[in-house]
Coordinates of C-alpha atoms in Angstrom, one line a residue:
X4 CA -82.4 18.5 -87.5
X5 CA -80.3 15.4 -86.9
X6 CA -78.4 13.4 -89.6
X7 CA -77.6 15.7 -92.6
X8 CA -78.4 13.3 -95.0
X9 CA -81.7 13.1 -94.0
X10 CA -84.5 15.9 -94.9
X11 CA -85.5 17.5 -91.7
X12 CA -88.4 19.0 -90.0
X13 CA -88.0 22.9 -90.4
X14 CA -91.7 24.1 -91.3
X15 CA -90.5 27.4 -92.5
X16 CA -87.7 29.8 -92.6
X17 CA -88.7 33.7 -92.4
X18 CA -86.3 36.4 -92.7
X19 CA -87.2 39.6 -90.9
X20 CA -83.5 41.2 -92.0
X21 CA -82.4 42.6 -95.1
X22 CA -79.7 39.5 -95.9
X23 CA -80.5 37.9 -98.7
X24 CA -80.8 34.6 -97.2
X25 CA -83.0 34.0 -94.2
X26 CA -79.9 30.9 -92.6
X27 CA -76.4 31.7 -90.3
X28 CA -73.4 30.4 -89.9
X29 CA -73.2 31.6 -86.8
X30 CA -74.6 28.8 -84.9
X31 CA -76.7 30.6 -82.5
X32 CA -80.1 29.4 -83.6
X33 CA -79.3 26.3 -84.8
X34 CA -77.9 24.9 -81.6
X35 CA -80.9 26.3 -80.1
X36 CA -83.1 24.5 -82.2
X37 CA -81.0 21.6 -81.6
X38 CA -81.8 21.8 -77.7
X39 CA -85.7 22.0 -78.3
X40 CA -86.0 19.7 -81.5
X41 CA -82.9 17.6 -82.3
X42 CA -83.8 13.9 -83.4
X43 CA -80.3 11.2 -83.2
X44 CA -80.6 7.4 -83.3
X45 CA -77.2 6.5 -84.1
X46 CA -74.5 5.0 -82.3
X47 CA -70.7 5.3 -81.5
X48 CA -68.6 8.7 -81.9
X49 CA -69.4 11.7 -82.2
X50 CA -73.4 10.9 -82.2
X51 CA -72.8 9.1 -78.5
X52 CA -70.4 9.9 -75.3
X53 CA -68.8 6.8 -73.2
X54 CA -72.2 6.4 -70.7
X55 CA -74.4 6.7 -74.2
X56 CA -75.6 10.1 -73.9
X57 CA -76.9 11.2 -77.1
X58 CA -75.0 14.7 -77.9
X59 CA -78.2 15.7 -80.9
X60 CA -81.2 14.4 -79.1
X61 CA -83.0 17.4 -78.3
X62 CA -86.0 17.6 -75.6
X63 CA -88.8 17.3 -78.1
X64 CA -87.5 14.8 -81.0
X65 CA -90.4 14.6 -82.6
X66 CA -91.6 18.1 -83.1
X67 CA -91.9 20.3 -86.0
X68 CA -89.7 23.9 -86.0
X69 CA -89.3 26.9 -88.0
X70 CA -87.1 29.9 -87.4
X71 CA -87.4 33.5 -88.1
X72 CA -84.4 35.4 -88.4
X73 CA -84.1 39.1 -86.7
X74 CA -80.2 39.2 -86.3
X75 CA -78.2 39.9 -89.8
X76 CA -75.2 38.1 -90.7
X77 CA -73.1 41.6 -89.6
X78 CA -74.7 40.5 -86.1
X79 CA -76.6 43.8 -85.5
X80 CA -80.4 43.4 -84.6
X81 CA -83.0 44.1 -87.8
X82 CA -86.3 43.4 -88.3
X83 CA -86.5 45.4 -91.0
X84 CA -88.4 43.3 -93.4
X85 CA -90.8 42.6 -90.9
X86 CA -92.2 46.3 -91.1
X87 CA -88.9 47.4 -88.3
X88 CA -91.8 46.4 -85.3
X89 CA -92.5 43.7 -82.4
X90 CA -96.0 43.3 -83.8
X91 CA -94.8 42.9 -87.3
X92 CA -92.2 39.9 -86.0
X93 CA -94.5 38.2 -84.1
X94 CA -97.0 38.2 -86.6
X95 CA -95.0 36.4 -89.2
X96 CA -94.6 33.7 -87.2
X97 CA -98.0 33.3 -86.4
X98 CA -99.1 33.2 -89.9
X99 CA -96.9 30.4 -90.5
X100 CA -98.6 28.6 -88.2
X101 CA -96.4 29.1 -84.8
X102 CA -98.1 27.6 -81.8
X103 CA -95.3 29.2 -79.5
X104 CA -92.0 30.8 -79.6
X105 CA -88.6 30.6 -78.2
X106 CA -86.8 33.7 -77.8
X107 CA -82.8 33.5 -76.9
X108 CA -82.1 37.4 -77.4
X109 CA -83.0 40.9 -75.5
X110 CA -81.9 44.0 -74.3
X111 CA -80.3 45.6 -71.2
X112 CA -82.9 47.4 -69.3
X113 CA -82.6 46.6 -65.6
X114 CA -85.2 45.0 -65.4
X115 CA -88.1 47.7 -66.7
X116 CA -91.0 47.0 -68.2
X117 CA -90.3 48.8 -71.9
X118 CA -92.7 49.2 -75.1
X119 CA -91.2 45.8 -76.4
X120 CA -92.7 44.0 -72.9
X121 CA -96.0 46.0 -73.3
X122 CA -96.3 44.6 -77.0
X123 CA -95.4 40.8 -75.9
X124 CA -97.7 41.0 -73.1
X125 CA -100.5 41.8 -75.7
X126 CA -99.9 39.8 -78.5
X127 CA -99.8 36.5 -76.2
X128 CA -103.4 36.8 -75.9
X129 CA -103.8 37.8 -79.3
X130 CA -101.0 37.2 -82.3
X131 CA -103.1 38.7 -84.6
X132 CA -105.7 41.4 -83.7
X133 CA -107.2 42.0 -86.9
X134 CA -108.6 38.8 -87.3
X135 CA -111.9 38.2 -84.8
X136 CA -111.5 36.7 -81.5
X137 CA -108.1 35.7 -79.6
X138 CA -105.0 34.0 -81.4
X139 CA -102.9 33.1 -78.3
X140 CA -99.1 32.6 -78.5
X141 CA -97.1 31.6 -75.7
X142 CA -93.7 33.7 -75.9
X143 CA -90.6 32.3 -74.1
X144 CA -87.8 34.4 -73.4
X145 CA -84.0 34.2 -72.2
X146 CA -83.3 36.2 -69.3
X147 CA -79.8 37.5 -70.2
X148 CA -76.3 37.1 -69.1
X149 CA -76.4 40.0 -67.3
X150 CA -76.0 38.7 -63.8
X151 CA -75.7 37.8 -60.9
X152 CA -77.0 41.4 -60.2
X153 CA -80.5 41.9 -59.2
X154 CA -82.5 43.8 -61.1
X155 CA -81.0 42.3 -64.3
X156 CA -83.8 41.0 -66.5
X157 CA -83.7 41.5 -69.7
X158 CA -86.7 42.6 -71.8
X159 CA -89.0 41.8 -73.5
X160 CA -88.4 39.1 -70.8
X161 CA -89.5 41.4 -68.6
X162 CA -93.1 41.1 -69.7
X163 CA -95.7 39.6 -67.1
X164 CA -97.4 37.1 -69.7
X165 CA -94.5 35.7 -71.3
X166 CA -92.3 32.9 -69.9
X167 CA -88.7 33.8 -68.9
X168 CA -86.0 31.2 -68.7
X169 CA -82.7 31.8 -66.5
X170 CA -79.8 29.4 -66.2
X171 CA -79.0 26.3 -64.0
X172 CA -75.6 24.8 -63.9
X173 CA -75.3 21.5 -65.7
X174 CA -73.5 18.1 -64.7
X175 CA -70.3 18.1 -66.6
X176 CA -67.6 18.3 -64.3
X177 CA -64.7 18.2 -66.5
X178 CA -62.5 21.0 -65.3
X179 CA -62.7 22.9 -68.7
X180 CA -63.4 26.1 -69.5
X181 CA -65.4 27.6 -72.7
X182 CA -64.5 30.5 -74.6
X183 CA -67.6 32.4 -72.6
X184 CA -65.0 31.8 -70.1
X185 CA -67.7 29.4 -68.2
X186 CA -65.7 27.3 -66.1
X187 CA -66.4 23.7 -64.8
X188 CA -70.1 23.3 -64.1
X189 CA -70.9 20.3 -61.9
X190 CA -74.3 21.0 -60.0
X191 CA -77.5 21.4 -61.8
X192 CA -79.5 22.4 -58.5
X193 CA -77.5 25.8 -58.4
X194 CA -77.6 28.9 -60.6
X195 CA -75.5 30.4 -63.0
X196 CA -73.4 33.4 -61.9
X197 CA -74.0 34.9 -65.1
X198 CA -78.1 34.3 -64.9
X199 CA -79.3 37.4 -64.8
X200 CA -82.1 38.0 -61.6
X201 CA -85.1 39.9 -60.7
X202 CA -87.1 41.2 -59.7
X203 CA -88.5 43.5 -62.0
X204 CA -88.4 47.0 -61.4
X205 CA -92.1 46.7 -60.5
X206 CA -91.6 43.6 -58.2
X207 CA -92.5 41.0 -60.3
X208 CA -90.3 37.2 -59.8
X209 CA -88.7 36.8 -62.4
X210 CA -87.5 34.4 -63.8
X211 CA -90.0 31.8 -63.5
X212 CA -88.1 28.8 -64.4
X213 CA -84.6 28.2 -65.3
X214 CA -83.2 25.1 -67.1
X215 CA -79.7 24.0 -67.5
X216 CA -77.4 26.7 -69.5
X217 CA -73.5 25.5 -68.8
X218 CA -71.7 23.9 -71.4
X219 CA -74.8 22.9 -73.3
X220 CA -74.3 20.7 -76.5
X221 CA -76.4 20.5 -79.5
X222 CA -75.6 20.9 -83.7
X223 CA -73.4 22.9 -85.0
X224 CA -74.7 24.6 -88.7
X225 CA -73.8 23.1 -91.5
X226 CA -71.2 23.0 -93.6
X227 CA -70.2 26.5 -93.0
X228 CA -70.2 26.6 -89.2
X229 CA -68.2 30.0 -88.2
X230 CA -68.7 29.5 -84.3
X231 CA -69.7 33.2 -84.1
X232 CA -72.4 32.7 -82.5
X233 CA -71.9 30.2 -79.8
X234 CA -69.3 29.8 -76.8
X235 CA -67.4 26.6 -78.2
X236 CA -63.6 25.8 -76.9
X237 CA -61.9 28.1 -74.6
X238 CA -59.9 29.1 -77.6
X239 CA -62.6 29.9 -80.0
X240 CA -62.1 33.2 -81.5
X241 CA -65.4 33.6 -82.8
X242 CA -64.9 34.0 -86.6
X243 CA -64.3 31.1 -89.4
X244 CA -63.5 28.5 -89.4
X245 CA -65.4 27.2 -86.5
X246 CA -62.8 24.3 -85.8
X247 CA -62.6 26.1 -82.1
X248 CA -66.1 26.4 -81.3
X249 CA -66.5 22.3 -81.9
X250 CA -67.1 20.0 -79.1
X251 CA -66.3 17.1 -78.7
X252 CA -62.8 17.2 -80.7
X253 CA -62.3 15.3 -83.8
X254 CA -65.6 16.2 -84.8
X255 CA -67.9 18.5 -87.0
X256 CA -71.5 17.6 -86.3
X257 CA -71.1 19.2 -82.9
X258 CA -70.6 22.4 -80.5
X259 CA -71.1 23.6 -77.0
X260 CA -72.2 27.2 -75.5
X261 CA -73.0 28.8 -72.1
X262 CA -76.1 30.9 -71.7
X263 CA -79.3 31.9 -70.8
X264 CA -80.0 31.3 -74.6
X265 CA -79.5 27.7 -74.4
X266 CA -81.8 27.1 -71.2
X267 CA -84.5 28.7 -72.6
X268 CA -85.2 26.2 -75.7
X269 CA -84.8 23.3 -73.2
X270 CA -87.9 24.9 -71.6
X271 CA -89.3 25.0 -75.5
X272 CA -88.9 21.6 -75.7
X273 CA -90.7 21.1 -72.5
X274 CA -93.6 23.0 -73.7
X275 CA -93.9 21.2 -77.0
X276 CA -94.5 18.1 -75.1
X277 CA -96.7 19.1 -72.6
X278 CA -98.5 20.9 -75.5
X279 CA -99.2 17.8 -77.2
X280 CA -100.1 15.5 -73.8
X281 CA -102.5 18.1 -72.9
X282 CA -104.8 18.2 -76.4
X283 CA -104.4 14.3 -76.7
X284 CA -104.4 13.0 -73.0
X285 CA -105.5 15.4 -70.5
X286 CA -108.2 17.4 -72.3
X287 CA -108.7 15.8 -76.0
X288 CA -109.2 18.1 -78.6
X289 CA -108.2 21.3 -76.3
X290 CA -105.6 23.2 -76.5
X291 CA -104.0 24.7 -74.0
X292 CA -104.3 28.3 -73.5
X293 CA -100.5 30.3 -73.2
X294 CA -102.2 30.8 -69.5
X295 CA -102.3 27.0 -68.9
X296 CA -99.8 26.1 -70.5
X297 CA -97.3 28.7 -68.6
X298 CA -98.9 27.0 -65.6
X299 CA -98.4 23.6 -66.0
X300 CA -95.0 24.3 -66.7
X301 CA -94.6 26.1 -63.1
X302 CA -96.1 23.4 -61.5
X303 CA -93.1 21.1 -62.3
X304 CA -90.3 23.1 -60.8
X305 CA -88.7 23.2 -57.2
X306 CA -86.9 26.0 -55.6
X307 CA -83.3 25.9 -55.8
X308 CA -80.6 27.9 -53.9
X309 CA -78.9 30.5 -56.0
X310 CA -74.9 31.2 -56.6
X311 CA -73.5 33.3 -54.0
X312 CA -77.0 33.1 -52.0
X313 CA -78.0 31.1 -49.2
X314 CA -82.2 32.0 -50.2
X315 CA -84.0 29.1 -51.1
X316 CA -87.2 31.0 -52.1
X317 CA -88.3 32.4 -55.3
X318 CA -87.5 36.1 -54.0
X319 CA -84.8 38.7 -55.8
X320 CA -82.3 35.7 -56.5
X321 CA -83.0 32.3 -57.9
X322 CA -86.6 32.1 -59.0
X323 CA -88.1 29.0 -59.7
X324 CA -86.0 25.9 -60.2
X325 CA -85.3 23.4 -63.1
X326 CA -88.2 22.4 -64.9
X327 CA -89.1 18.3 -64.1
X328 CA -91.2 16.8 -66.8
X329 CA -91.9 14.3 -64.2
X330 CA -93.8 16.9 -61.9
X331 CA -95.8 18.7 -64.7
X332 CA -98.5 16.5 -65.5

């Protein structure tokens, strides 16, 4: 990730579909690993806005990715070379060596807790059950786009031992509008409308934590970028060529989306880092269990008053607020 002409830091790439190649066009994924990963040190346009905000730096430059792919290039979900099952998924990644996971997909359940939550529950305290003792793997989650009705959790988000992201606003008050149709965003202490809410059907807060998911710039993919798979301009039509789904203009390195999706590798990011502080800083030579890791995320946030709600508690509405890296540690 970050200047093409340089080789990157993509461990693996497994394919759980029946495409023939396990990379997109769409953009989907590669924005989001933009937002948890993406390294920039250059100057000027498009790499740098007027103020100097770097448009590719993601939250955790340094760290190294991978990417399994579960969504075919026709855009339906198949994980059919990963034996069609959660378990089978999830222990792919593990064998190549995945400490954690970032998860920007799910499906419409209201909020239950399904046989896909049940499996993610399990497999974070063990990734790999035929092997003796416990190989944890934290699982992070999007919430969905299915709000702001209560009740709206998506799963397997909806599971209690994963870590489920919603969506803050961000700081880009600009008056424009994206092809989501998410119009200006311009405080980062509020919600989303679109974020969907909790509880669970069984009472549970959820989401834990939200990060921002407005108008969130990262990569585009490269050099056959679509913009299928990501908000871009408010005239992206979603098929190629991406010229639409760019942003800023005269550009090609970059796009922009809206979604629960793109908070929840923010939160990634965060956990990479507070991964790597923990076994070098605050414990040497530990890791951190998904348990404490999940924790020392929580401990960061602050409650935050939802869109079209007064609450300021983590009840049926908002959740959690924006993760601080400042208050983690």
């Amino acid at each position: 990730m970050g200047d093409p002409a340089n080789p990157d830091r993509v461990v693996y790439m497994n394919n759980c579909t029946f495409d023939l190649l396990g990379d997109g066009v769409a953009g989907h994924g590669n924005l989001n690993a933009g937002i948890v990963g993406g390294f920039n040190n250059l100057n000027g346009f498009p790499y740098r806005d007027d103020n100097g905000y770097s448009f590719g730096l993601g939250v955790s430059p340094y760290t190294r990715l991978a990417s399994t792919k579960i969504f075919a290039n026709s855009g339906f979900y198949d994980i059919a070379a990963c034996g069609n099952t959660d378990e089978g998924v999830i222990g792919a990644s593990y064998a190549m060596g995945a400490t954690f996971t970032t998860n920007s997909w799910g499906a419409p359940v209201g909020g239950r807790y399904d046989v896909s939550a049940q499996i993610y529950d399990a497999f974070t305290r063990d990734a790999a059950p035929l092997t003796v003792g416990n190989q944890e793997m934290l699982h992070i989650f999007a919430a969905g786009n299915d709000g702001p009705s209560q009740g709206s959790i998506r799963s397997p988000g909806t599971a209690k031992n994963v870590l489920t992201v919603g969506a803050s606003e961000n700081v880009r008050d600009n008056g424009i509008a994206d092809g989501c149709n998410t119009v200006d965003s311009n405080n980062a202490n509020d919600m989303t409308d679109f974020s969907s809410r909790g509880p669970t059907t069984d009472g549970r807060t959820k989401p834990e934590i939200v990060a921002p998911g407005a108008h969130i710039q990262g990569p585009s993919s490269q050099p056959e970028f679509s913009g299928g798979g990501v908000c871009g301009a408010a005239s992206n039509n979603f098929g190629s060529p991406g010229d639409d789904a760019l942003y800023p203009a005269g550009q090609t390195l970059y796009t922009w989306s809206s979604g629960t999706s793109h908070a929840t590798p923010a939160v990634a990011g965060a956990a990479s880092l507070v991964y790597e502080y923990y076994g070098r800083v605050l414990n040497p030579g530990q890791l951190p269990s998904p348990a404490m890791l999940k924790a020392l995320l929580l401990n960061s946030p602050r409650y935050m008053a939802g869109e079209f709600t007064n609450d300021t508690l983590a009840q049926c509405e908002p959740g959690l607020g924006p993760h601080r890296h400042g208050g983690t540690l």
